[in-house]
Every structure is written in structure tokens, then in C-alpha cells.
Amino acid sequence: MKKSFSVKIALVALLLISATSLNYFEIHKQLDIFSHIFKEINLYYVDETDPAKLMDKAINSMLSSLDPYTTYIKESEIENFRIQTTGQYGGIGASIRKRDDYVMVVSVYKDAPADKAGVRPGDLLLAIDGKSLKGFSDSEVSALLKGSPGTSFMLKVKRDDQTLDLKIVREEIQLKSVPYCGYVAPGIGYINLTNFTDKASKEIKEALADLQKNADLKGLILDLRGNPGGLLSEAVNVSNIFIPKGQEIVSTRGKIKEWERSYKTLDNPVTTDLPIVVLINRGSASASEIVSGAIQDLDRGVIIGQRSFGKGLVQQTRKLSYGAQLKVTVSKYYTPSGRCIQAINYSQRNEDGSVSSIPDSLRRSFTTRNGRIVYDGGGIDPDIVTEPRKYSPVLTALIQNNLIFDWATEYVAKKGKNNIDVKFQLSESDWNAFKLWLKDKELSYQTRTEKLLQEIMETTKDEQYFSEIESELLKLKKRFQRSKEDDIENNKAEIKRYLEEEIVSRVAYQEGRIQKALTADNEVAEAIKVLSNPEQYRKILKL
């Protein structure tokens, strides 16, 4: 019997070795074919080829067949990758975007070199040290603005009809993970976390300390909306602030068994009894889902908002030759209840190469610590679902055409920064001035109703009914066009709110924009309602 067992073990081992050998042979074979093709093309193709570009396309095409998170990072892109994980870089502290032939400043960070030098939102960047920036992309200009702390350059900008030369000394810029914290109601604090850099948990602890220092903190709103994630270790550290030591927050499983891990809280928490509401939406992904998933599974807090993105994949960076790196998906992560919230199965593709979301009918149920039902395969489902903030077509058009931005720039220049604070509100005369300013501006957009009407007109033409109802359809189209003239006034409250947020941001920076936006935030209002009602809070969590 022992002999028979030994034979079986030997056969299994032999099969494994054979399978591994076949796999390595196939890898060697395909690499050999590829290298020959690459060489032949570079030697004999009729036109000159760029080996670096050809290789980049080959690599990126190969990786695109896997998942969006497995990416090749060239040596020239390593600095940007480092900024994403640390939030730290040498530069001037400004956001920019392309506008016509030049790049425009969209915002500046408080007390950063750009702010100190007098750079303002709306400035067009004309030249750096005499070198024209006309035709440069925003990424090209961004690379020129970055550099070693302490180095300086002359920046030529156009503001209104003026051309200004500003000397800027680069500094080490540390982007905040927590751009704002404060009280949104008596006893109810609010912390906005925008990403999971290596300082995220430290900044949350500092924000909590500030809130507890200034008043009696009875409940906390942790805002993870639009937070795309970041470091897995920081997701565990952030969770640890609210969850006891020794509790599993997340586990990872993948092809290489030795890399499978259970991540537990290592420190004593800051608080375990403070009522918490976590806000999420479709933009909350990865590390945001680890935190909200752990808080939900352990019944530590209430989740409010919309279903999260559904990224349950973990990446690891592998160093390559010549300073490059590969960010590769190595495992899936699982929340404390055992669920994986990955919403798309990238290993199964349709014939056209596309991938589909996991249907709700195939999602499996799990239970939280208190026995509440939660599901895998589609992100984190909130305990209380709310409608997301949606912009009307006219406001979307005003934003996309830079009309909100431009009017705010002019308004702040005339009004003066000293006359604006976070409580600022547009007067009726300000609103009328904005509408008058818009009259000679280009503003074209199509409402959903107009799109449907256009589809009807096209369909009737295809089906040869158009001639019979042409006059009625054209009358209807003109009626909608007349109605659009009233869209500005009909959406007055929404447009005014966005204008006020933009204007306040010019004086109080990102912190001020967030603070101003909170005054009309439906999800924050819902969170305040839950935290102000201990009985409802306990009922949701089955405490």
C-alpha cells in the first residue's frame, strides 16, 4: 500500500514537472518567434521604423488583453507613478489643462510656489525661461514645471490683456490626502479623503484630533466619494483607526500561494465606539472599497451613497531592466466576510474582446458580523442608496465650454479676493450680470429630449413616414429650441451653486470649494440625519 502511494506521488510530481516544462517551452518558443519578427521588421520593412515605439505598442497591446491595471511603466514615467503613491513631487503646485494653443492654469495650491509667485487660475502659460510653450500638451508643460526643489525659472503668463513675467522657485509639493475636515452639524464631523497615499492614515488621525479638540465629536462622516484608491497597506491603516487591533481587514489570494496574505490591524484604534457614516459612489475604488467593505462587514458603520466601482484586484510592481517597471495584477482581495467585490471578470472575454460586468443574478450572498446580507461581484452596495448629483445639460455645457470658469475669473478680478469668503453667495444683480455676459457667448448643447426627437426624425425618414409628419416634427423642434432659451433661468439654483463653488475656490482653494459644496450635499444631509438618530443607526447595523 505504501509502495502504491509512493508511485502515485511520483506520478503527480512527474505530471507537474512535465506541465511546467511544457509551459516554459511555450514561453521560450513564443519569445523566440517574437524576437525574430521584431528583428525582421526593423531590418527589412520598407519605411524607417522606431524600435522603441514598436516595442511600446507590442507591450501595451499584450497587457490590454489582461486587465486595465496591469501596465508597463517606462523609465520616463516612473516619477509620475511615484507621485501617485506618495503625493509628493518637486514643482510649483498648480493644476493645468490645454486650452487652444496654450496650457491654462486651472487651480493653484495654497502657499505653493505658484501661489506665492502670484500665478492665478485662468493664466495662460506662454513661455518658460524664454522658450515658447505654444502647441505644447499639458503633460509636456507639466514635465517642464516639475524639477528639483530649490531650482528656479521665469514663467511668462498672459492674464486678460497683460503679459507678466513671474519668477518661480520650485519646492517639494506634498498633495494632501485629506484636503478638508470640519463640522457639518453640531457634534458631527466630516473628513474628506481623496486618495490612499503613504500619509493617508496619518492625516486622518490628525484630522480626528482637530475635530475632537474643537468640539464634542458625537459622529463622523468619512467621505470616500471619487477616491480611486492607492496603497493597500494604507487601507488597512485607515481601517485600524476605527477597528480594534488584531482584526482581519482584507485577505489576498492569487496564483502564487506564498504571496497569499491576511492583513490584520496592528495597532490600538483611535476610537471603536464613535458612530461612523462612510460615503461612497461609482468613483470609489480599490482601497476605498477595502475600507468601506471592512466597516460594513464588521458592522462598524453605515455606508451611504451609490454602489462602488468594483475593483477587487491587487497590483504589485516588478522592477525591469533599464529603470522600467511592470505593475501587474497578482491577486484578488477579499473583505472580512469572505467576499470579493471585483465587478468584471477580465479572464473571460466576448468574441469582440470586450468584457462584461458580473450580472446581479450570479452574485453570491455573505453575512456581516451581525448577520446582515451583503453580496460579492459588484462593488460595495450602500446600506442607504442615494441618487448621485447630476448636472443638467445646460450646466454641463457651461462647464465644458469654460464659461463658468471664465466668468468666475473675471468676477474675482473685479470683486477682489478680500470681499469673498466660504459663505459667499451671488446676489440677484450678480446673477443678472452673468446672464447678460452669456448673451454673446457660444453655448450649444443637446438635451435628451432633442436627441430623442432627432432619432424619431431619422427613423421616420428611413421608414418613409417623414413627409407625412414633417411639419409637426419641425414645429416641435422649434418649440424645444425656444424652451432652451429659458434653460439658464430654469436651472438657476444649480448654476448659481456651481458658480459660487468656483468663485470660492479662487480665494479658499480646494478646501474652500469642498466646504462650500457641503452646504448643498444630499448625501451629507442623509448622513447627518442617520448620525443624529442613534436608534436608526443601531437598527441599520442590527446593534
XYZ file of N, CA and C in Angstrom, residues 84-253:
510
model
N 1.878 59.330 -7.557
C 0.583 58.724 -7.251
C 0.590 58.007 -5.912
N 1.709 57.405 -5.555
C 1.759 56.626 -4.315
C 2.186 57.452 -3.103
N 2.907 58.550 -3.335
C 3.376 59.358 -2.206
C 2.700 60.721 -2.131
N 2.146 61.187 -3.282
C 1.565 62.523 -3.321
C 2.629 63.609 -3.221
N 3.876 63.267 -3.505
C 4.998 64.170 -3.278
C 5.805 64.360 -4.562
N 6.166 65.615 -4.864
C 6.991 65.877 -6.044
C 7.605 67.270 -5.937
N 8.603 67.522 -6.763
C 9.209 68.845 -6.826
C 8.567 69.627 -7.955
N 7.965 70.768 -7.629
C 7.271 71.526 -8.669
C 6.744 72.850 -8.157
N 5.637 73.316 -8.786
C 5.134 74.659 -8.445
C 3.773 74.607 -7.745
N 3.095 73.439 -7.753
C 1.816 73.330 -7.049
C 0.669 73.986 -7.788
N 0.406 73.534 -9.010
C -0.714 74.069 -9.798
C -1.276 72.975 -10.705
N -2.576 73.051 -10.959
C -3.216 72.156 -11.928
C -3.385 72.919 -13.233
N -3.151 72.222 -14.354
C -3.228 72.877 -15.663
C -4.031 72.024 -16.633
N -4.519 72.638 -17.704
C -5.154 71.892 -18.788
C -4.993 72.658 -20.087
N -5.076 71.932 -21.177
C -4.900 72.515 -22.515
C -6.069 73.421 -22.860
N -5.758 74.578 -23.442
C -6.801 75.474 -23.945
C -6.299 76.167 -25.203
N -6.903 75.799 -26.305
C -6.479 76.312 -27.612
C -4.995 75.992 -27.838
N -4.169 77.018 -28.133
C -2.761 76.760 -28.463
C -1.869 76.638 -27.225
N -2.397 77.039 -26.068
C -1.561 77.061 -24.875
C -2.168 76.199 -23.755
N -1.482 76.188 -22.644
C -1.964 75.487 -21.453
C -2.376 76.531 -20.426
N -3.505 76.288 -19.765
C -4.073 77.253 -18.826
C -3.997 76.719 -17.396
N -3.797 77.611 -16.450
C -3.822 77.240 -15.037
C -5.275 77.099 -14.592
N -5.600 75.957 -14.004
C -6.964 75.695 -13.535
C -7.092 76.017 -12.050
N -6.068 75.649 -11.284
C -6.086 75.940 -9.845
C -4.661 75.956 -9.331
N -4.477 76.613 -8.198
C -3.175 76.605 -7.522
C -3.385 76.121 -6.093
N -2.355 75.499 -5.521
C -2.435 75.009 -4.150
C -2.002 76.111 -3.185
N -2.671 76.163 -2.085
C -2.410 77.205 -1.093
C -0.952 77.185 -0.630
N -0.319 78.356 -0.672
C 1.059 78.563 -0.205
C 2.108 77.794 -1.007
N 1.730 77.241 -2.142
C 2.692 76.573 -3.022
C 3.459 77.639 -3.816
N 4.574 77.277 -4.490
C 5.361 78.270 -5.235
C 4.537 79.089 -6.231
N 3.605 78.443 -6.944
C 2.777 79.182 -7.902
C 1.942 80.238 -7.194
N 1.390 79.871 -6.052
C 0.574 80.802 -5.266
C 1.420 81.971 -4.771
N 2.594 81.658 -4.258
C 3.490 82.709 -3.739
C 3.941 83.667 -4.842
N 4.120 83.124 -6.055
C 4.605 83.956 -7.172
C 3.491 84.789 -7.802
N 2.247 84.512 -7.414
C 1.138 85.293 -7.947
C 0.452 84.682 -9.155
N 0.723 83.411 -9.443
C 0.019 82.721 -10.537
C -1.444 82.554 -10.133
N -2.366 82.758 -11.090
C -3.793 82.673 -10.785
C -4.508 81.741 -11.760
N -5.609 81.146 -11.333
C -6.431 80.367 -12.275
C -6.857 81.250 -13.446
N -6.777 80.703 -14.647
C -7.111 81.466 -15.850
C -5.896 81.975 -16.585
N -4.723 81.993 -15.931
C -3.496 82.439 -16.603
C -3.112 81.457 -17.708
N -2.769 81.983 -18.872
C -2.235 81.158 -19.959
C -0.718 81.132 -19.861
N -0.122 79.957 -19.915
C 1.330 79.831 -19.801
C 1.960 79.999 -21.184
N 2.673 81.106 -21.373
C 3.218 81.442 -22.695
C 4.629 80.909 -22.910
N 5.478 80.996 -21.860
C 6.880 80.596 -22.048
C 7.531 80.277 -20.708
N 8.542 79.408 -20.749
C 9.377 79.100 -19.588
C 10.817 79.412 -19.962
N 11.421 80.338 -19.202
C 12.798 80.781 -19.484
C 12.975 81.165 -20.955
N 11.977 81.869 -21.478
C 12.043 82.359 -22.851
C 11.655 81.355 -23.921
N 11.425 80.103 -23.546
C 11.048 79.080 -24.516
C 9.525 79.043 -24.659
N 9.048 79.295 -25.865
C 7.608 79.346 -26.110
C 6.950 77.995 -25.831
N 5.764 78.044 -25.223
C 5.003 76.829 -24.913
C 3.837 76.635 -25.881
N 3.812 77.413 -26.944
C 2.728 77.293 -27.916
C 2.738 75.893 -28.543
N 1.583 75.252 -28.524
C 1.453 73.933 -29.121
C 1.830 72.783 -28.197
N 2.369 73.091 -27.016
C 2.743 72.043 -26.066
C 1.493 71.425 -25.429
N 1.553 70.141 -25.161
C 0.450 69.477 -24.462
C 0.563 69.766 -22.966
N -0.518 69.499 -22.227
C -0.461 69.755 -20.783
C 0.561 68.851 -20.092
N 0.734 67.607 -20.582
C 1.726 66.716 -19.974
C 3.147 67.207 -20.241
N 3.382 67.773 -21.422
C 4.714 68.304 -21.751
C 5.038 69.515 -20.888
N 4.055 70.391 -20.695
C 4.262 71.572 -19.854
C 4.455 71.156 -18.399
N 3.670 70.165 -17.958
C 3.786 69.672 -16.583
C 5.206 69.166 -16.308
N 5.777 68.464 -17.270
C 7.147 67.936 -17.105
C 8.158 69.075 -16.977
N 7.930 70.178 -17.704
C 8.842 71.326 -17.630
C 8.704 72.078 -16.307
N 7.500 72.080 -15.749
C 7.263 72.797 -14.492
C 7.854 72.041 -13.301
N 7.918 70.724 -13.405
C 8.480 69.923 -12.314
C 10.010 69.994 -12.355
N 10.612 69.765 -11.201
C 12.070 69.780 -11.126
C 12.538 69.718 -9.690
N 13.810 69.779 -9.483
C 14.392 69.676 -8.144
C 14.010 70.883 -7.299
N 13.614 70.646 -6.046
C 13.316 71.765 -5.138
C 14.507 72.705 -5.028
N 14.223 74.004 -5.057
C 15.287 74.998 -4.966
C 15.676 75.589 -6.301
N 15.385 74.886 -7.400
C 15.680 75.427 -8.730
C 14.606 76.448 -9.108
N 14.969 77.399 -9.940
C 14.025 78.472 -10.296
C 13.956 78.649 -11.808
N 12.911 79.344 -12.255
C 12.744 79.663 -13.677
C 11.818 80.861 -13.804
N 11.854 81.482 -14.981
C 10.953 82.601 -15.279
C 9.768 82.083 -16.089
N 8.588 82.406 -15.621
C 7.356 81.964 -16.285
C 6.641 83.180 -16.853
N 6.405 83.160 -18.171
C 5.665 84.248 -18.823
C 4.207 83.807 -18.944
N 3.289 84.610 -18.410
C 1.865 84.274 -18.459
C 1.075 85.417 -19.083
N -0.065 85.047 -19.660
C -0.989 86.053 -20.179
C -2.214 86.075 -19.282
N -2.541 87.261 -18.760
C -3.710 87.440 -17.893
C -4.509 88.623 -18.410
N -5.718 88.337 -18.875
C -6.530 89.363 -19.543
C -5.720 89.914 -20.722
N -5.446 91.221 -20.714
C -4.665 91.815 -21.810
C -3.213 92.052 -21.408
N -2.829 91.539 -20.233
C -1.464 91.757 -19.745
C -0.583 90.543 -20.007
N 0.717 90.810 -20.120
C 1.718 89.741 -20.144
C 2.636 89.957 -18.948
N 2.745 88.932 -18.110
C 3.507 89.059 -16.872
C 4.665 88.068 -16.854
N 5.801 88.509 -16.285
C 6.952 87.632 -16.079
C 7.080 87.365 -14.586
N 6.948 86.095 -14.206
C 6.950 85.721 -12.796
C 8.103 84.766 -12.511
N 8.872 85.080 -11.464
C 9.941 84.168 -11.059
C 9.379 83.146 -10.067
N 9.615 81.871 -10.359
C 9.096 80.807 -9.503
C 10.243 79.915 -9.033
N 10.273 79.663 -7.741
C 11.263 78.748 -7.161
C 10.541 77.453 -6.796
N 10.959 76.372 -7.414
C 10.307 75.075 -7.157
C 10.513 74.640 -5.704
N 9.500 73.951 -5.184
C 9.573 73.394 -3.835
C 9.096 71.952 -3.866
N 9.300 71.260 -2.762
C 8.744 69.915 -2.628
C 7.251 70.062 -2.329
N 6.435 69.533 -3.203
C 4.989 69.635 -3.060
C 4.440 68.341 -2.461
N 3.678 68.468 -1.396
C 3.035 67.303 -0.782
C 1.527 67.470 -0.921
N 0.945 66.684 -1.844
C -0.503 66.747 -2.033
C -1.195 66.109 -0.834
N -2.163 66.790 -0.288
C -2.851 66.291 0.890
C -3.832 65.181 0.532
N -3.829 64.137 1.357
C -4.852 63.099 1.212
C -6.162 63.559 1.837
N -6.061 64.423 2.842
C -7.249 64.995 3.494
C -7.247 66.503 3.236
N -7.903 66.945 2.164
C -7.889 68.374 1.845
C -8.795 69.206 2.758
N -9.761 68.538 3.430
C -10.667 69.306 4.303
C -11.258 68.423 5.396
N -11.355 68.985 6.594
C -12.138 68.382 7.667
C -12.802 69.509 8.447
N -13.950 69.223 9.025
C -14.667 70.243 9.777
C -15.982 69.696 10.287
N -16.761 70.581 10.895
C -18.081 70.187 11.398
C -19.161 70.583 10.408
N -20.073 69.639 10.121
C -21.169 69.912 9.191
C -22.497 70.053 9.925
N -22.516 69.736 11.200
C -23.682 69.888 12.071
C -23.161 69.807 13.505
N -23.933 70.270 14.484
C -23.469 70.187 15.869
C -23.086 68.759 16.262
N -21.824 68.569 16.641
C -21.352 67.264 17.082
C -21.010 66.288 15.977
N -21.233 66.661 14.721
C -20.987 65.746 13.596
C -19.846 66.278 12.729
N -18.740 65.522 12.752
C -17.564 65.908 11.988
C -17.555 65.301 10.600
N -16.709 65.870 9.756
C -16.608 65.438 8.352
C -15.139 65.416 7.965
N -14.709 64.309 7.349
C -13.340 64.190 6.822
C -13.416 63.749 5.371
N -12.765 64.502 4.487
C -12.722 64.166 3.071
C -11.368 63.523 2.759
N -11.388 62.262 2.308
C -10.159 61.546 1.947
C -10.151 61.320 0.441
N -9.187 61.916 -0.261
C -9.208 61.882 -1.725
C -8.381 60.757 -2.331
N -7.403 60.214 -1.575
C -6.584 59.117 -2.087
C -5.872 58.428 -0.932
N -5.313 57.246 -1.214
C -4.613 56.481 -0.192
C -3.113 56.500 -0.465
N -2.500 57.653 -0.223
C -1.040 57.742 -0.315
C -0.450 57.196 0.988
N 0.863 57.225 1.089
C 1.508 56.671 2.280
C 1.292 57.510 3.535
N 0.604 58.649 3.410
C 0.341 59.500 4.577
C -1.158 59.618 4.890
N -1.970 58.803 4.245
C -3.428 58.913 4.406
C -3.874 58.707 5.849
N -3.437 57.618 6.471
C -3.883 57.324 7.842
C -3.375 58.376 8.825
N -2.160 58.864 8.615
C -1.589 59.906 9.481
C -2.441 61.166 9.416
N -2.852 61.546 8.197
C -3.643 62.761 8.035
C -5.040 62.605 8.628
N -5.621 61.407 8.547
C -6.936 61.192 9.153
C -6.850 61.283 10.670
N -5.793 60.708 11.241
C -5.607 60.807 12.694
C -5.482 62.271 13.120
N -4.741 63.043 12.349
C -4.580 64.469 12.657
C -5.910 65.208 12.530
N -6.687 64.858 11.505
C -7.998 65.487 11.313
C -8.935 65.147 12.466
N -8.915 63.885 12.900
C -9.742 63.468 14.041
C -9.356 64.231 15.302
N -8.056 64.379 15.507
C -7.569 65.115 16.688
C -8.053 66.558 16.655
N -8.022 67.190 15.480
C -8.506 68.570 15.335
C -9.993 68.660 15.647
N -10.767 67.703 15.137
C -12.215 67.713 15.374
C -12.523 67.535 16.860
N -11.803 66.626 17.513
C -12.055 66.356 18.931
C -11.575 67.503 19.817
N -10.605 68.248 19.307
C -10.058 69.366 20.076
C -11.015 70.562 20.085
N -11.720 70.742 18.962
C -12.540 71.939 18.795
C -13.970 71.805 19.314
N -14.448 70.563 19.501
C -15.833 70.385 19.951
C -16.036 68.955 20.422
N -17.245 68.680 20.895
C -17.597 67.339 21.352
C -18.034 66.518 20.142
N -17.162 65.630 19.673
C -17.425 64.847 18.473
C -18.334 63.664 18.814
N -19.530 63.646 18.224
C -20.517 62.593 18.513
C -20.745 61.657 17.329
N -20.304 62.047 16.158
C -20.460 61.223 14.964
C -19.537 61.716 13.882
N -19.136 60.817 12.956
C -18.172 61.186 11.916
C -18.631 60.722 10.547
N -18.478 61.610 9.554
C -18.712 61.270 8.152
C -17.351 61.164 7.474
N -17.037 59.973 6.955
C -15.797 59.762 6.194
C -16.165 59.711 4.720
N -15.731 60.702 3.963
C -16.125 60.839 2.554
C -15.080 60.192 1.647
N -15.454 59.056 1.029
C -14.583 58.357 0.083
C -15.110 58.457 -1.342
N -16.032 59.370 -1.597
C -16.587 59.518 -2.942
C -15.501 60.005 -3.906
N -15.414 59.337 -5.046
C -14.425 59.734 -6.048
C -13.007 59.350 -5.693
N -12.817 58.630 -4.592
C -11.468 58.217 -4.177
C -11.092 56.942 -4.923
N -10.098 57.012 -5.841
C -9.771 55.850 -6.680
C -8.927 54.789 -5.993
N -8.488 55.055 -4.753
C -7.709 54.046 -4.032
C -6.256 54.441 -3.883
N -5.397 53.421 -3.819
C -3.969 53.654 -3.612
C -3.332 52.463 -2.926
N -2.601 52.724 -1.865
C -1.845 51.679 -1.195
C -2.739 50.789 -0.329
N -2.615 49.477 -0.522
C -3.388 48.525 0.268
C -3.045 48.658 1.755
N -1.760 48.854 2.056
C -1.334 48.977 3.452
C -2.011 50.151 4.140
N -2.229 51.237 3.385
C -2.888 52.400 3.974
C -4.384 52.170 4.159
N -4.982 51.329 3.314
C -6.389 50.963 3.512
C -6.543 50.246 4.853
N -5.581 49.382 5.168
C -5.592 48.669 6.455
C -5.359 49.652 7.602
N -4.418 50.571 7.423
C -4.104 51.543 8.481
C -5.274 52.491 8.749
N -5.960 52.912 7.686
C -7.125 53.789 7.856
C -8.237 53.037 8.594
N -8.462 51.781 8.212
C -9.475 50.967 8.892
C -9.132 50.793 10.361
N -7.840 50.651 10.651
C -7.365 50.420 12.012
C -7.687 51.581 12.958
N -7.902 52.761 12.387
C -8.249 53.926 13.210
C -9.580 53.697 13.927
N -10.459 52.906 13.297
C -11.808 52.694 13.828
C -12.079 51.257 14.277
N -11.167 50.335 13.948
C -11.399 48.901 14.187
C -10.313 48.346 15.105
N -10.670 47.503 16.085
C -9.716 47.023 17.090
C -8.511 46.284 16.507
N -7.471 46.239 17.303
C -6.234 45.540 16.949
C -6.492 44.039 16.782
N -5.812 43.438 15.777
C -5.905 42.003 15.561
C -7.051 41.553 14.683
N -7.827 42.493 14.145
C -8.974 42.142 13.297
C -8.552 42.094 11.817
N -8.937 41.026 11.118
C -8.640 40.954 9.681
C -9.455 41.999 8.928
N -8.775 42.774 8.105
C -9.421 43.801 7.289
C -9.601 43.309 5.862
N -8.587 42.600 5.360
C -8.629 42.127 3.979
C -7.651 40.956 3.837
N -7.967 40.057 2.929
C -7.037 38.978 2.595
C -6.858 38.936 1.095
N -5.705 38.437 0.636
C -5.432 38.374 -0.803
C -5.124 36.944 -1.210
N -5.604 36.561 -2.394
C -5.360 35.217 -2.923
C -5.053 35.326 -4.408
